[in-house]
Amino acid sequence: MTAPARLNPGDPAPEFTLPTDTGETLSLADLRGRKVILYAYPAAMTPGCTKQACDFRDSLASLQAAGYEVVGISPDKPEKLAKFRERDAVTFPLVGDADKAVLTAYGAYGEKQSYGRTVTGVIRSTFVIDPDGKIERALYNVKATGHVAKLRRDLGLD
């Protein structure tokens, strides 16, 4: 497997309909007309992913006040996502992409470096999608800690 194709500003955001942590489904089309922050993380209930989810949770009110909806995406099953939501009081939708097709379409699944080795997995990434469904920002290999604060600064919210 080679490095995945990456999205760039102006590209159409790949459409998706995925199961959520509540057992329902969420489609990107459901969010049309709103600004969306879609962030990809490797696995629910791991230390880095928990830190990142809690950072988004703690910033959610100000992100929503600025017109952004936040959605987390991982390869986890809805049952694990529900446990994650309950354990860490996550207050935004978490969607599961078990076959990794959506993660791959976003360039957030493929070869990456982990502790000096090349492995295949989820590439921690964040996508800002405009109300028309176009990529405004595509950020790859972001850090679990401090990323939300940097994103807020980049979006002019701080």
Tab-separated table of C-alpha atoms in Angstrom:
chain	number	residue	atom	x	y	z
A	1	MET	CA	0.000	0.000	0.000
A	2	THR	CA	1.269	3.461	-0.816
A	3	ALA	CA	0.567	6.789	0.811
A	4	PRO	CA	-3.085	7.755	0.324
A	5	ALA	CA	-4.151	10.550	-2.021
A	6	ARG	CA	-4.677	13.694	-0.013
A	7	LEU	CA	-7.466	16.230	-0.287
A	8	ASN	CA	-6.763	19.889	-0.963
A	9	PRO	CA	-8.742	23.089	-0.384
A	10	GLY	CA	-11.500	23.391	-2.973
A	11	ASP	CA	-11.876	19.626	-3.471
A	12	PRO	CA	-15.361	18.226	-2.922
A	13	ALA	CA	-15.564	16.492	0.440
A	14	PRO	CA	-16.239	12.777	-0.100
A	15	GLU	CA	-19.838	11.951	0.763
A	16	PHE	CA	-20.588	9.429	3.492
A	17	THR	CA	-23.402	7.819	5.419
A	18	LEU	CA	-22.089	6.021	8.498
A	19	PRO	CA	-23.428	4.540	11.744
A	20	THR	CA	-23.107	6.737	14.823
A	21	ASP	CA	-22.490	6.195	18.512
A	22	THR	CA	-26.280	6.409	19.045
A	23	GLY	CA	-27.095	3.643	16.565
A	24	GLU	CA	-28.453	6.064	13.971
A	25	THR	CA	-26.729	7.090	10.746
A	26	LEU	CA	-25.181	10.417	9.832
A	27	SER	CA	-24.545	11.630	6.294
A	28	LEU	CA	-22.396	14.519	5.190
A	29	ALA	CA	-25.472	15.590	3.200
A	30	ASP	CA	-27.338	15.977	6.546
A	31	LEU	CA	-24.863	18.728	7.421
A	32	ARG	CA	-25.018	20.635	4.118
A	33	GLY	CA	-25.390	24.359	4.693
A	34	ARG	CA	-23.255	24.217	7.824
A	35	LYS	CA	-19.506	24.346	8.395
A	36	VAL	CA	-18.191	20.958	9.497
A	37	ILE	CA	-15.024	19.900	11.284
A	38	LEU	CA	-14.534	16.197	10.551
A	39	TYR	CA	-11.647	14.713	12.461
A	40	ALA	CA	-10.203	11.239	11.955
A	41	TYR	CA	-8.663	9.384	14.869
A	42	PRO	CA	-7.261	5.839	15.157
A	43	ALA	CA	-9.219	4.271	18.026
A	44	ALA	CA	-11.775	5.219	20.652
A	45	MET	CA	-10.779	5.004	24.306
A	46	THR	CA	-7.020	5.204	23.718
A	47	PRO	CA	-5.068	7.934	25.543
A	48	GLY	CA	-4.314	10.243	22.591
A	49	CYS	CA	-7.747	9.869	21.023
A	50	THR	CA	-9.406	10.508	24.380
A	51	LYS	CA	-7.359	13.690	24.854
A	52	GLN	CA	-8.288	14.901	21.379
A	53	ALA	CA	-12.005	14.103	21.810
A	54	CYS	CA	-12.063	15.883	25.175
A	55	ASP	CA	-10.347	18.927	23.625
A	56	PHE	CA	-13.050	19.075	20.941
A	57	ARG	CA	-15.746	18.517	23.592
A	58	ASP	CA	-14.369	21.338	25.737
A	59	SER	CA	-14.247	23.693	22.720
A	60	LEU	CA	-17.594	22.628	21.264
A	61	ALA	CA	-19.667	25.567	22.516
A	62	SER	CA	-17.339	28.157	20.986
A	63	LEU	CA	-16.955	26.140	17.758
A	64	GLN	CA	-20.738	25.870	17.447
A	65	ALA	CA	-21.105	29.572	18.237
A	66	ALA	CA	-18.818	30.211	15.235
A	67	GLY	CA	-21.063	27.991	13.098
A	68	TYR	CA	-19.088	24.728	13.134
A	69	GLU	CA	-20.425	21.221	13.664
A	70	VAL	CA	-17.876	18.661	14.911
A	71	VAL	CA	-17.898	14.990	13.891
A	72	GLY	CA	-15.319	12.376	14.877
A	73	ILE	CA	-14.616	9.393	12.591
A	74	SER	CA	-12.732	6.188	13.382
A	75	PRO	CA	-12.871	2.536	12.323
A	76	ASP	CA	-14.611	1.633	15.600
A	77	LYS	CA	-17.969	-0.136	15.807
A	78	PRO	CA	-20.953	1.906	17.077
A	79	GLU	CA	-20.990	-0.054	20.371
A	80	LYS	CA	-17.421	1.013	21.184
A	81	LEU	CA	-18.194	4.581	20.133
A	82	ALA	CA	-21.183	4.598	22.506
A	83	LYS	CA	-18.943	3.485	25.401
A	84	PHE	CA	-16.437	6.215	24.464
A	85	ARG	CA	-19.201	8.854	24.386
A	86	GLU	CA	-20.558	7.759	27.756
A	87	ARG	CA	-17.191	7.357	29.465
A	88	ASP	CA	-15.834	10.732	28.354
A	89	ALA	CA	-19.068	12.750	28.004
A	90	VAL	CA	-18.458	13.349	24.293
A	91	THR	CA	-21.181	15.745	23.141
A	92	PHE	CA	-20.820	15.573	19.348
A	93	PRO	CA	-21.454	12.711	16.903
A	94	LEU	CA	-18.923	9.912	16.508
A	95	VAL	CA	-19.211	7.832	13.335
A	96	GLY	CA	-17.753	4.409	12.653
A	97	ASP	CA	-16.090	3.518	9.352
A	98	ALA	CA	-15.386	-0.184	9.905
A	99	ASP	CA	-14.330	-0.894	6.324
A	100	LYS	CA	-12.228	2.305	6.256
A	101	ALA	CA	-13.642	3.328	2.851
A	102	VAL	CA	-14.490	6.871	3.970
A	103	LEU	CA	-11.206	7.293	5.836
A	104	THR	CA	-9.408	6.169	2.667
A	105	ALA	CA	-11.455	8.574	0.498
A	106	TYR	CA	-10.342	11.429	2.770
A	107	GLY	CA	-6.694	10.315	2.596
A	108	ALA	CA	-6.807	9.515	6.314
A	109	TYR	CA	-6.035	5.790	6.038
A	110	GLY	CA	-2.880	4.292	4.615
A	111	GLU	CA	0.826	4.098	5.195
A	112	LYS	CA	2.219	6.240	7.970
A	113	GLN	CA	5.251	6.393	10.198
A	114	SER	CA	4.908	5.081	13.732
A	115	TYR	CA	7.951	5.016	15.988
A	116	GLY	CA	10.249	4.893	12.971
A	117	ARG	CA	8.396	2.060	11.223
A	118	THR	CA	6.070	2.213	8.240
A	119	VAL	CA	2.653	0.863	9.221
A	120	THR	CA	-0.835	0.963	7.726
A	121	GLY	CA	-3.511	2.671	9.779
A	122	VAL	CA	-5.564	5.773	10.445
A	123	ILE	CA	-3.659	8.993	9.845
A	124	ARG	CA	-4.811	11.467	12.491
A	125	SER	CA	-6.339	14.222	10.346
A	126	THR	CA	-8.805	17.099	10.461
A	127	PHE	CA	-10.948	18.429	7.647
A	128	VAL	CA	-12.808	21.720	7.644
A	129	ILE	CA	-15.693	21.477	5.182
A	130	ASP	CA	-17.552	24.562	3.988
A	131	PRO	CA	-21.369	24.823	3.823
A	132	ASP	CA	-21.306	23.779	0.140
A	133	GLY	CA	-19.461	20.532	0.890
A	134	LYS	CA	-16.014	21.642	-0.267
A	135	ILE	CA	-12.777	21.115	1.636
A	136	GLU	CA	-11.658	24.380	3.213
A	137	ARG	CA	-8.702	22.869	5.093
A	138	ALA	CA	-7.174	19.379	5.072
A	139	LEU	CA	-4.724	18.839	7.917
A	140	TYR	CA	-2.819	15.539	8.032
A	141	ASN	CA	-0.606	13.971	10.716
A	142	VAL	CA	-1.934	16.319	13.375
A	143	LYS	CA	-0.997	15.853	17.020
A	144	ALA	CA	-3.561	14.542	19.487
A	145	THR	CA	-2.547	17.127	22.076
A	146	GLY	CA	-2.762	20.820	21.257
A	147	HIS	CA	-4.355	20.346	17.847
A	148	VAL	CA	-7.753	21.801	18.756
A	149	ALA	CA	-6.143	24.948	20.194
A	150	LYS	CA	-4.080	25.367	17.001
A	151	LEU	CA	-7.160	24.779	14.837
A	152	ARG	CA	-9.093	27.393	16.802
A	153	ARG	CA	-6.270	29.909	16.240
A	154	ASP	CA	-6.096	29.039	12.522
A	155	LEU	CA	-9.858	29.549	12.195
A	156	GLY	CA	-9.587	32.929	13.926
A	157	LEU	CA	-11.578	31.856	16.984
A	158	ASP	CA	-8.923	32.766	19.582
